[in-house]
Amino acid sequence: MLRTSTRLYRPVCARTYATGAPPHALVFLEHRKGTIESGSLSALTAAQQLGGQVSALVIGSSEHVGGVVEQAKKLKGLTSVLHSTSPQYAEPLPEIVTPLLKKLLSDSSFTHVVSATSSFGKSLLPRVSANLDVPTVSDVTSVEHDASNDSTIFTRPVYAGNAISTVSAPSSIPIKFFTVRGTAFAAAPTEEGSNAEAKAVEPVQVDDCPTEHIKTTIAKSDRPDLSVASRVVSGGRALKDAKTFESTLYPLADVLGAAVGASRAAVDSGYADNSLQVGQTGKVVAPELYMALGISGAIQHLAGMKDSKLIVAVNKDPDAPIFQVADVGLVADLFEVVPQLVEQLKK
Amino acid sequence: MRPSPARLLNILVPVKRAVDYSVKIRVNPQQTGIDTNVKHSMNPFDEIAVEEAIRLRERLPPGTVKHIKAISIGPAKSLDVLRTALAVGADSAAHVVLPENAPAPEPLAIAKTLASYINLQNNDAAKVAKDGKVDLVVLGKQAIDDDLGVTGQMLAGLLGWGQATFASKVEVDVGRGEVVVTREIDGGAEEVRCRLPVVITTDLRLNEPRYASLPNIMKAKKKPVEKLAPSDLGIDYTPQLTTLRVTEPPKRVGGGKVGSVQELVERLKDAGITGV
């Protein structure tokens, strides 16, 4: 059957290959004020597993791009670093970055476009891929490219992680877009002697953008970042209120050097900031230690933490589902347990 | 006399019928998918989208929101979720009916369907004169079955409209034809101003959906539902990706319980975890 509507949207840059081209991935390398995001480093590792060239794209204002490019050049496995500087890229919006990506993809040999499953990656990649009439495969946990038939096989969790779907993107998809679950891939390391080629790319000026950035508010914290912390202490509804949440969990997090997380119930009740939510609709974490305090363990929460190495649960309810996945469970009142824990861990 | 608003809003709310969020799903023995013979309901993020459309109508000056239309693309049973949307306050619905045993449509095909539907409405002078243009699409940030979370962005890309994903607050200024959206981003929040028309995807914290009352459920049965076939919109639903298999995730077995804090700390120490 004809893809009738395809004709309407068929972009100028759609190409058809006679045979499989060697993979060449373009990784959208995100940075926050000049520091490369760890999720992007994981995306780089995933891109390397395709077995071909890997290029990175860095965008931003003139203030940050130079520094990021210098960092990026030393990353292991990176062939080239494309960079584009424009005041418009300082606070990038998908509407502004899409034309740049479309241009890059139209006159080069890229076969894959990769980003972290970050809020920006999730907003950008599908917008671009739809313009090229191809899908975006979200939040992949493994990737494997078969150069002989130009297909890429991905696995990704579905149904809140209660099933794993294995999908193949066949050769009929000329450019394969995917976002990468950070916890499933190690971060690409810096390697002595690496010196990827840096190449400046003309920015594509977008006039009359329908969207305008007003402001960004980042929740400040001295603690390690939740999504990359090796230890996480998480609280649920049982923490009663925001003050109790802080006064109970923070001392324990401090003694463990852990990040603080929260269940959706705790976030919805206003005990903790949105950015701390762990679960299907929040962050996905896989630390060495995950302590679930006063969290019952709903499917949606488990989706965000069940790949943790060691799960410890403290809950008053012996039948709480969290105990079915916890390596170490303690049925007790967390308000009695936590101070004791802090004290004993200090020893 | 109050001056009439500069612009009347027509809101389109795409909704999806998905396995209910509380169902513990089971992978089928053939490993082709999951057992779908379970309770289904409207995708929770779409409930939030419908609610937001209704709240906009309640919040803005009377008459500003001209029409709220829910749309679903799926087998006959998807009509249930459209009725739910109508029962809480949508004015009408459109249903693109897919064959019962067809493979689940991919987000890109859904986005094309929506774009095609919107273009049909917005590019037809007679239709615009009668019903006005669709200028606001509100949809969930992801469906809780495929967890892809891409449809809204694809739709915005196809239409060339602005997009505001993961919205936790939406403020419409009809006079200026603008929407200010607070978005949830990694580590915090971001505010953007979008010109209408725009595509907004909802995060959980945008609002708390209401329940439909019995009288409204009864009334919803009389509200109009337009039925369309895929061919009416010229969309091919053949998947681009091939699902090779669907499997159970590795089972995690609980390690049992300990009796005291002392024991808990011992176990932590055994695992090499001590205070810093």
PDB file of N, CA and C in Angstrom, chain A residues 217-305:
ATOM      1  N   THR A 217      14.523  27.026  35.687  1.00  0.00           N
ATOM      2  CA  THR A 217      14.779  26.980  37.119  1.00  0.00           C
ATOM      3  C   THR A 217      15.316  25.605  37.449  1.00  0.00           C
ATOM      4  N   ILE A 218      16.557  25.554  37.904  1.00  0.00           N
ATOM      5  CA  ILE A 218      17.130  24.262  38.261  1.00  0.00           C
ATOM      6  C   ILE A 218      17.111  24.132  39.780  1.00  0.00           C
ATOM      7  N   ALA A 219      16.559  23.028  40.266  1.00  0.00           N
ATOM      8  CA  ALA A 219      16.522  22.792  41.709  1.00  0.00           C
ATOM      9  C   ALA A 219      17.952  22.555  42.193  1.00  0.00           C
ATOM     10  N   LYS A 220      18.404  23.409  43.085  1.00  0.00           N
ATOM     11  CA  LYS A 220      19.806  23.343  43.537  1.00  0.00           C
ATOM     12  C   LYS A 220      19.972  22.295  44.628  1.00  0.00           C
ATOM     13  N   SER A 221      21.104  21.608  44.588  1.00  0.00           N
ATOM     14  CA  SER A 221      21.355  20.616  45.624  1.00  0.00           C
ATOM     15  C   SER A 221      22.849  20.354  45.731  1.00  0.00           C
ATOM     16  N   ASP A 222      23.323  20.126  46.948  1.00  0.00           N
ATOM     17  CA  ASP A 222      24.746  19.800  47.156  1.00  0.00           C
ATOM     18  C   ASP A 222      24.964  18.304  46.998  1.00  0.00           C
ATOM     19  N   ARG A 223      23.878  17.574  46.971  1.00  0.00           N
ATOM     20  CA  ARG A 223      23.973  16.123  46.886  1.00  0.00           C
ATOM     21  C   ARG A 223      24.296  15.669  45.464  1.00  0.00           C
ATOM     22  N   PRO A 224      24.766  14.426  45.336  1.00  0.00           N
ATOM     23  CA  PRO A 224      25.026  13.922  43.989  1.00  0.00           C
ATOM     24  C   PRO A 224      23.749  13.921  43.151  1.00  0.00           C
ATOM     25  N   ASP A 225      23.922  14.007  41.844  1.00  0.00           N
ATOM     26  CA  ASP A 225      22.775  14.025  40.946  1.00  0.00           C
ATOM     27  C   ASP A 225      22.074  12.668  40.977  1.00  0.00           C
ATOM     28  N   LEU A 226      20.753  12.714  41.114  1.00  0.00           N
ATOM     29  CA  LEU A 226      19.967  11.495  41.307  1.00  0.00           C
ATOM     30  C   LEU A 226      20.215  10.434  40.236  1.00  0.00           C
ATOM     31  N   SER A 227      20.224  10.848  38.981  1.00  0.00           N
ATOM     32  CA  SER A 227      20.274   9.834  37.922  1.00  0.00           C
ATOM     33  C   SER A 227      21.636   9.152  37.798  1.00  0.00           C
ATOM     34  N   VAL A 228      22.690   9.733  38.379  1.00  0.00           N
ATOM     35  CA  VAL A 228      23.997   9.093  38.254  1.00  0.00           C
ATOM     36  C   VAL A 228      24.591   8.690  39.604  1.00  0.00           C
ATOM     37  N   ALA A 229      23.878   8.953  40.712  1.00  0.00           N
ATOM     38  CA  ALA A 229      24.413   8.658  42.043  1.00  0.00           C
ATOM     39  C   ALA A 229      24.603   7.160  42.227  1.00  0.00           C
ATOM     40  N   SER A 230      25.623   6.773  42.982  1.00  0.00           N
ATOM     41  CA  SER A 230      25.826   5.350  43.218  1.00  0.00           C
ATOM     42  C   SER A 230      24.992   4.870  44.415  1.00  0.00           C
ATOM     43  N   ARG A 231      24.484   5.815  45.169  1.00  0.00           N
ATOM     44  CA  ARG A 231      23.596   5.449  46.272  1.00  0.00           C
ATOM     45  C   ARG A 231      22.405   6.405  46.281  1.00  0.00           C
ATOM     46  N   VAL A 232      21.241   5.840  46.526  1.00  0.00           N
ATOM     47  CA  VAL A 232      20.029   6.665  46.549  1.00  0.00           C
ATOM     48  C   VAL A 232      19.197   6.304  47.768  1.00  0.00           C
ATOM     49  N   VAL A 233      18.781   7.318  48.497  1.00  0.00           N
ATOM     50  CA  VAL A 233      17.858   7.135  49.613  1.00  0.00           C
ATOM     51  C   VAL A 233      16.548   7.775  49.208  1.00  0.00           C
ATOM     52  N   SER A 234      15.482   6.964  49.196  1.00  0.00           N
ATOM     53  CA  SER A 234      14.225   7.424  48.634  1.00  0.00           C
ATOM     54  C   SER A 234      13.104   7.333  49.655  1.00  0.00           C
ATOM     55  N   GLY A 235      12.232   8.320  49.652  1.00  0.00           N
ATOM     56  CA  GLY A 235      11.137   8.328  50.611  1.00  0.00           C
ATOM     57  C   GLY A 235       9.788   8.388  49.944  1.00  0.00           C
ATOM     58  N   GLY A 236       8.780   7.882  50.647  1.00  0.00           N
ATOM     59  CA  GLY A 236       7.430   7.840  50.104  1.00  0.00           C
ATOM     60  C   GLY A 236       6.439   8.604  50.955  1.00  0.00           C
ATOM     61  N   ARG A 237       5.198   8.238  50.776  1.00  0.00           N
ATOM     62  CA  ARG A 237       4.107   8.943  51.434  1.00  0.00           C
ATOM     63  C   ARG A 237       4.241   8.929  52.956  1.00  0.00           C
ATOM     64  N   ALA A 238       4.857   7.877  53.497  1.00  0.00           N
ATOM     65  CA  ALA A 238       4.956   7.734  54.944  1.00  0.00           C
ATOM     66  C   ALA A 238       5.737   8.862  55.608  1.00  0.00           C
ATOM     67  N   LEU A 239       6.413   9.681  54.787  1.00  0.00           N
ATOM     68  CA  LEU A 239       7.233  10.748  55.375  1.00  0.00           C
ATOM     69  C   LEU A 239       6.404  11.937  55.872  1.00  0.00           C
ATOM     70  N   LYS A 240       5.125  11.898  55.705  1.00  0.00           N
ATOM     71  CA  LYS A 240       4.164  12.862  56.287  1.00  0.00           C
ATOM     72  C   LYS A 240       4.153  14.268  55.690  1.00  0.00           C
ATOM     73  N   ASP A 241       5.266  14.965  55.677  1.00  0.00           N
ATOM     74  CA  ASP A 241       5.279  16.307  55.088  1.00  0.00           C
ATOM     75  C   ASP A 241       6.700  16.673  54.656  1.00  0.00           C
ATOM     76  N   ALA A 242       6.812  17.827  54.022  1.00  0.00           N
ATOM     77  CA  ALA A 242       8.098  18.221  53.437  1.00  0.00           C
ATOM     78  C   ALA A 242       9.181  18.330  54.501  1.00  0.00           C
ATOM     79  N   LYS A 243       8.804  18.853  55.660  1.00  0.00           N
ATOM     80  CA  LYS A 243       9.790  19.065  56.721  1.00  0.00           C
ATOM     81  C   LYS A 243      10.285  17.718  57.242  1.00  0.00           C
ATOM     82  N   THR A 244       9.343  16.821  57.477  1.00  0.00           N
ATOM     83  CA  THR A 244       9.717  15.496  57.976  1.00  0.00           C
ATOM     84  C   THR A 244      10.565  14.764  56.937  1.00  0.00           C
ATOM     85  N   PHE A 245      10.195  14.944  55.675  1.00  0.00           N
ATOM     86  CA  PHE A 245      10.945  14.311  54.585  1.00  0.00           C
ATOM     87  C   PHE A 245      12.417  14.720  54.680  1.00  0.00           C
ATOM     88  N   GLU A 246      12.639  16.018  54.786  1.00  0.00           N
ATOM     89  CA  GLU A 246      14.004  16.538  54.880  1.00  0.00           C
ATOM     90  C   GLU A 246      14.702  16.072  56.140  1.00  0.00           C
ATOM     91  N   SER A 247      14.036  16.281  57.283  1.00  0.00           N
ATOM     92  CA  SER A 247      14.718  16.028  58.554  1.00  0.00           C
ATOM     93  C   SER A 247      14.988  14.537  58.745  1.00  0.00           C
ATOM     94  N   THR A 248      14.213  13.692  58.083  1.00  0.00           N
ATOM     95  CA  THR A 248      14.423  12.250  58.245  1.00  0.00           C
ATOM     96  C   THR A 248      15.444  11.715  57.244  1.00  0.00           C
ATOM     97  N   LEU A 249      15.242  12.075  55.955  1.00  0.00           N
ATOM     98  CA  LEU A 249      16.055  11.436  54.917  1.00  0.00           C
ATOM     99  C   LEU A 249      17.430  12.072  54.733  1.00  0.00           C
ATOM    100  N   TYR A 250      17.495  13.395  54.881  1.00  0.00           N
ATOM    101  CA  TYR A 250      18.754  14.065  54.557  1.00  0.00           C
ATOM    102  C   TYR A 250      19.938  13.605  55.407  1.00  0.00           C
ATOM    103  N   PRO A 251      19.755  13.440  56.741  1.00  0.00           N
ATOM    104  CA  PRO A 251      20.899  12.964  57.536  1.00  0.00           C
ATOM    105  C   PRO A 251      21.396  11.595  57.066  1.00  0.00           C
ATOM    106  N   LEU A 252      20.457  10.729  56.701  1.00  0.00           N
ATOM    107  CA  LEU A 252      20.844   9.394  56.232  1.00  0.00           C
ATOM    108  C   LEU A 252      21.558   9.500  54.875  1.00  0.00           C
ATOM    109  N   ALA A 253      21.016  10.330  53.993  1.00  0.00           N
ATOM    110  CA  ALA A 253      21.657  10.528  52.690  1.00  0.00           C
ATOM    111  C   ALA A 253      23.059  11.090  52.886  1.00  0.00           C
ATOM    112  N   ASP A 254      23.200  12.007  53.837  1.00  0.00           N
ATOM    113  CA  ASP A 254      24.511  12.623  54.065  1.00  0.00           C
ATOM    114  C   ASP A 254      25.526  11.595  54.551  1.00  0.00           C
ATOM    115  N   VAL A 255      25.107  10.735  55.471  1.00  0.00           N
ATOM    116  CA  VAL A 255      26.060   9.785  56.027  1.00  0.00           C
ATOM    117  C   VAL A 255      26.445   8.735  54.971  1.00  0.00           C
ATOM    118  N   LEU A 256      25.560   8.500  54.007  1.00  0.00           N
ATOM    119  CA  LEU A 256      25.860   7.535  52.945  1.00  0.00           C
ATOM    120  C   LEU A 256      26.468   8.206  51.711  1.00  0.00           C
ATOM    121  N   GLY A 257      26.451   9.511  51.681  1.00  0.00           N
ATOM    122  CA  GLY A 257      26.875  10.227  50.471  1.00  0.00           C
ATOM    123  C   GLY A 257      25.924   9.947  49.321  1.00  0.00           C
ATOM    124  N   ALA A 258      24.648   9.860  49.642  1.00  0.00           N
ATOM    125  CA  ALA A 258      23.658   9.419  48.650  1.00  0.00           C
ATOM    126  C   ALA A 258      22.829  10.578  48.111  1.00  0.00           C
ATOM    127  N   ALA A 259      22.252  10.368  46.949  1.00  0.00           N
ATOM    128  CA  ALA A 259      21.254  11.283  46.410  1.00  0.00           C
ATOM    129  C   ALA A 259      19.916  10.947  47.049  1.00  0.00           C
ATOM    130  N   VAL A 260      19.015  11.930  47.057  1.00  0.00           N
ATOM    131  CA  VAL A 260      17.687  11.703  47.611  1.00  0.00           C
ATOM    132  C   VAL A 260      16.688  11.555  46.469  1.00  0.00           C
ATOM    133  N   GLY A 261      15.840  10.535  46.604  1.00  0.00           N
ATOM    134  CA  GLY A 261      14.781  10.328  45.621  1.00  0.00           C
ATOM    135  C   GLY A 261      13.436  10.307  46.325  1.00  0.00           C
ATOM    136  N   ALA A 262      12.380  10.190  45.545  1.00  0.00           N
ATOM    137  CA  ALA A 262      11.047  10.184  46.138  1.00  0.00           C
ATOM    138  C   ALA A 262      10.090   9.389  45.266  1.00  0.00           C
ATOM    139  N   SER A 263       9.045   8.884  45.896  1.00  0.00           N
ATOM    140  CA  SER A 263       8.004   8.215  45.118  1.00  0.00           C
ATOM    141  C   SER A 263       7.054   9.288  44.601  1.00  0.00           C
ATOM    142  N   ARG A 264       6.213   8.888  43.667  1.00  0.00           N
ATOM    143  CA  ARG A 264       5.273   9.854  43.122  1.00  0.00           C
ATOM    144  C   ARG A 264       4.343  10.387  44.212  1.00  0.00           C
ATOM    145  N   ALA A 265       3.964   9.510  45.140  1.00  0.00           N
ATOM    146  CA  ALA A 265       3.067   9.922  46.212  1.00  0.00           C
ATOM    147  C   ALA A 265       3.697  11.065  47.004  1.00  0.00           C
ATOM    148  N   ALA A 266       5.004  10.936  47.280  1.00  0.00           N
ATOM    149  CA  ALA A 266       5.691  11.960  48.064  1.00  0.00           C
ATOM    150  C   ALA A 266       5.782  13.264  47.278  1.00  0.00           C
ATOM    151  N   VAL A 267       5.991  13.153  45.984  1.00  0.00           N
ATOM    152  CA  VAL A 267       6.099  14.355  45.149  1.00  0.00           C
ATOM    153  C   VAL A 267       4.733  15.029  45.012  1.00  0.00           C
ATOM    154  N   ASP A 268       3.716  14.216  44.745  1.00  0.00           N
ATOM    155  CA  ASP A 268       2.375  14.772  44.577  1.00  0.00           C
ATOM    156  C   ASP A 268       1.868  15.431  45.848  1.00  0.00           C
ATOM    157  N   SER A 269       2.286  14.896  46.999  1.00  0.00           N
ATOM    158  CA  SER A 269       1.849  15.493  48.250  1.00  0.00           C
ATOM    159  C   SER A 269       2.694  16.700  48.615  1.00  0.00           C
ATOM    160  N   GLY A 270       3.675  17.012  47.779  1.00  0.00           N
ATOM    161  CA  GLY A 270       4.469  18.205  48.010  1.00  0.00           C
ATOM    162  C   GLY A 270       5.608  18.022  49.002  1.00  0.00           C
ATOM    163  N   TYR A 271       5.966  16.774  49.341  1.00  0.00           N
ATOM    164  CA  TYR A 271       7.072  16.569  50.290  1.00  0.00           C
ATOM    165  C   TYR A 271       8.410  16.821  49.602  1.00  0.00           C
ATOM    166  N   ALA A 272       8.444  16.554  48.312  1.00  0.00           N
ATOM    167  CA  ALA A 272       9.725  16.612  47.612  1.00  0.00           C
ATOM    168  C   ALA A 272       9.523  17.238  46.242  1.00  0.00           C
ATOM    169  N   ASP A 273      10.602  17.753  45.683  1.00  0.00           N
ATOM    170  CA  ASP A 273      10.530  18.379  44.371  1.00  0.00           C
ATOM    171  C   ASP A 273      10.309  17.335  43.270  1.00  0.00           C
ATOM    172  N   ASN A 274       9.624  17.761  42.203  1.00  0.00           N
ATOM    173  CA  ASN A 274       9.368  16.886  41.048  1.00  0.00           C
ATOM    174  C   ASN A 274      10.618  16.188  40.538  1.00  0.00           C
ATOM    175  N   SER A 275      11.724  16.937  40.552  1.00  0.00           N
ATOM    176  CA  SER A 275      12.946  16.420  39.934  1.00  0.00           C
ATOM    177  C   SER A 275      13.490  15.225  40.704  1.00  0.00           C
ATOM    178  N   LEU A 276      12.934  14.939  41.880  1.00  0.00           N
ATOM    179  CA  LEU A 276      13.424  13.807  42.678  1.00  0.00           C
ATOM    180  C   LEU A 276      12.631  12.536  42.405  1.00  0.00           C
ATOM    181  N   GLN A 277      11.590  12.628  41.607  1.00  0.00           N
ATOM    182  CA  GLN A 277      10.726  11.458  41.434  1.00  0.00           C
ATOM    183  C   GLN A 277      11.398  10.319  40.676  1.00  0.00           C
ATOM    184  N   VAL A 278      11.316   9.140  41.279  1.00  0.00           N
ATOM    185  CA  VAL A 278      11.858   7.936  40.666  1.00  0.00           C
ATOM    186  C   VAL A 278      10.681   7.092  40.180  1.00  0.00           C
ATOM    187  N   GLY A 279      10.723   6.655  38.938  1.00  0.00           N
ATOM    188  CA  GLY A 279       9.650   5.803  38.449  1.00  0.00           C
ATOM    189  C   GLY A 279       9.455   5.905  36.957  1.00  0.00           C
ATOM    190  N   GLN A 280       8.409   5.266  36.479  1.00  0.00           N
ATOM    191  CA  GLN A 280       8.110   5.225  35.047  1.00  0.00           C
ATOM    192  C   GLN A 280       8.036   6.632  34.464  1.00  0.00           C
ATOM    193  N   THR A 281       7.446   7.542  35.229  1.00  0.00           N
ATOM    194  CA  THR A 281       7.272   8.888  34.706  1.00  0.00           C
ATOM    195  C   THR A 281       8.275   9.873  35.290  1.00  0.00           C
ATOM    196  N   GLY A 282       9.170   9.383  36.116  1.00  0.00           N
ATOM    197  CA  GLY A 282      10.216  10.236  36.653  1.00  0.00           C
ATOM    198  C   GLY A 282      11.569   9.765  36.166  1.00  0.00           C
ATOM    199  N   LYS A 283      12.527   9.717  37.073  1.00  0.00           N
ATOM    200  CA  LYS A 283      13.867   9.277  36.689  1.00  0.00           C
ATOM    201  C   LYS A 283      13.990   7.760  36.806  1.00  0.00           C
ATOM    202  N   VAL A 284      14.856   7.211  35.968  1.00  0.00           N
ATOM    203  CA  VAL A 284      15.181   5.800  36.082  1.00  0.00           C
ATOM    204  C   VAL A 284      16.589   5.715  36.661  1.00  0.00           C
ATOM    205  N   VAL A 285      16.733   5.048  37.786  1.00  0.00           N
ATOM    206  CA  VAL A 285      18.035   4.975  38.434  1.00  0.00           C
ATOM    207  C   VAL A 285      18.454   3.516  38.572  1.00  0.00           C
ATOM    208  N   ALA A 286      19.750   3.292  38.643  1.00  0.00           N
ATOM    209  CA  ALA A 286      20.252   1.934  38.866  1.00  0.00           C
ATOM    210  C   ALA A 286      21.523   2.020  39.717  1.00  0.00           C
ATOM    211  N   PRO A 287      21.397   2.529  40.940  1.00  0.00           N
ATOM    212  CA  PRO A 287      22.587   2.714  41.777  1.00  0.00           C
ATOM    213  C   PRO A 287      23.057   1.409  42.422  1.00  0.00           C
ATOM    214  N   GLU A 288      24.208   1.492  43.098  1.00  0.00           N
ATOM    215  CA  GLU A 288      24.706   0.353  43.874  1.00  0.00           C
ATOM    216  C   GLU A 288      23.716   0.021  44.992  1.00  0.00           C
ATOM    217  N   LEU A 289      23.251   1.074  45.641  1.00  0.00           N
ATOM    218  CA  LEU A 289      22.334   0.909  46.781  1.00  0.00           C
ATOM    219  C   LEU A 289      21.103   1.781  46.585  1.00  0.00           C
ATOM    220  N   TYR A 290      19.942   1.172  46.695  1.00  0.00           N
ATOM    221  CA  TYR A 290      18.699   1.938  46.674  1.00  0.00           C
ATOM    222  C   TYR A 290      17.946   1.656  47.955  1.00  0.00           C
ATOM    223  N   MET A 291      17.752   2.660  48.774  1.00  0.00           N
ATOM    224  CA  MET A 291      17.004   2.491  50.018  1.00  0.00           C
ATOM    225  C   MET A 291      15.619   3.076  49.851  1.00  0.00           C
ATOM    226  N   ALA A 292      14.606   2.228  49.947  1.00  0.00           N
ATOM    227  CA  ALA A 292      13.218   2.669  49.815  1.00  0.00           C
ATOM    228  C   ALA A 292      12.610   2.753  51.210  1.00  0.00           C
ATOM    229  N   LEU A 293      12.332   3.975  51.653  1.00  0.00           N
ATOM    230  CA  LEU A 293      11.817   4.170  52.998  1.00  0.00           C
ATOM    231  C   LEU A 293      10.365   4.627  52.940  1.00  0.00           C
ATOM    232  N   GLY A 294       9.489   3.816  53.493  1.00  0.00           N
ATOM    233  CA  GLY A 294       8.077   4.184  53.483  1.00  0.00           C
ATOM    234  C   GLY A 294       7.493   4.245  52.093  1.00  0.00           C
ATOM    235  N   ILE A 295       8.024   3.391  51.195  1.00  0.00           N
ATOM    236  CA  ILE A 295       7.510   3.307  49.822  1.00  0.00           C
ATOM    237  C   ILE A 295       6.895   1.927  49.648  1.00  0.00           C
ATOM    238  N   SER A 296       5.644   1.883  49.197  1.00  0.00           N
ATOM    239  CA  SER A 296       4.975   0.583  49.118  1.00  0.00           C
ATOM    240  C   SER A 296       5.519  -0.248  47.957  1.00  0.00           C
ATOM    241  N   GLY A 297       5.876   0.418  46.869  1.00  0.00           N
ATOM    242  CA  GLY A 297       6.445  -0.309  45.731  1.00  0.00           C
ATOM    243  C   GLY A 297       5.446  -0.559  44.619  1.00  0.00           C
ATOM    244  N   ALA A 298       4.732   0.487  44.212  1.00  0.00           N
ATOM    245  CA  ALA A 298       3.808   0.372  43.078  1.00  0.00           C
ATOM    246  C   ALA A 298       4.607   0.081  41.806  1.00  0.00           C
ATOM    247  N   ILE A 299       3.941  -0.546  40.820  1.00  0.00           N
ATOM    248  CA  ILE A 299       4.592  -0.909  39.550  1.00  0.00           C
ATOM    249  C   ILE A 299       5.356   0.284  38.982  1.00  0.00           C
ATOM    250  N   GLN A 300       4.701   1.456  39.036  1.00  0.00           N
ATOM    251  CA  GLN A 300       5.298   2.648  38.418  1.00  0.00           C
ATOM    252  C   GLN A 300       6.593   3.048  39.113  1.00  0.00           C
ATOM    253  N   HIS A 301       6.663   2.804  40.410  1.00  0.00           N
ATOM    254  CA  HIS A 301       7.899   3.141  41.119  1.00  0.00           C
ATOM    255  C   HIS A 301       8.984   2.105  40.818  1.00  0.00           C
ATOM    256  N   LEU A 302       8.601   0.839  40.861  1.00  0.00           N
ATOM    257  CA  LEU A 302       9.570  -0.229  40.588  1.00  0.00           C
ATOM    258  C   LEU A 302      10.210  -0.053  39.213  1.00  0.00           C
ATOM    259  N   ALA A 303       9.424   0.471  38.261  1.00  0.00           N
ATOM    260  CA  ALA A 303       9.950   0.668  36.905  1.00  0.00           C
ATOM    261  C   ALA A 303      11.181   1.557  36.915  1.00  0.00           C
ATOM    262  N   GLY A 304      11.295   2.413  37.926  1.00  0.00           N
ATOM    263  CA  GLY A 304      12.396   3.363  37.946  1.00  0.00           C
ATOM    264  C   GLY A 304      13.589   2.933  38.755  1.00  0.00           C
ATOM    265  N   MET A 305      13.503   1.782  39.466  1.00  0.00           N
ATOM    266  CA  MET A 305      14.620   1.446  40.355  1.00  0.00           C
ATOM    267  C   MET A 305      14.957  -0.027  40.428  1.00  0.00           C
TER     268      MET A 305
END
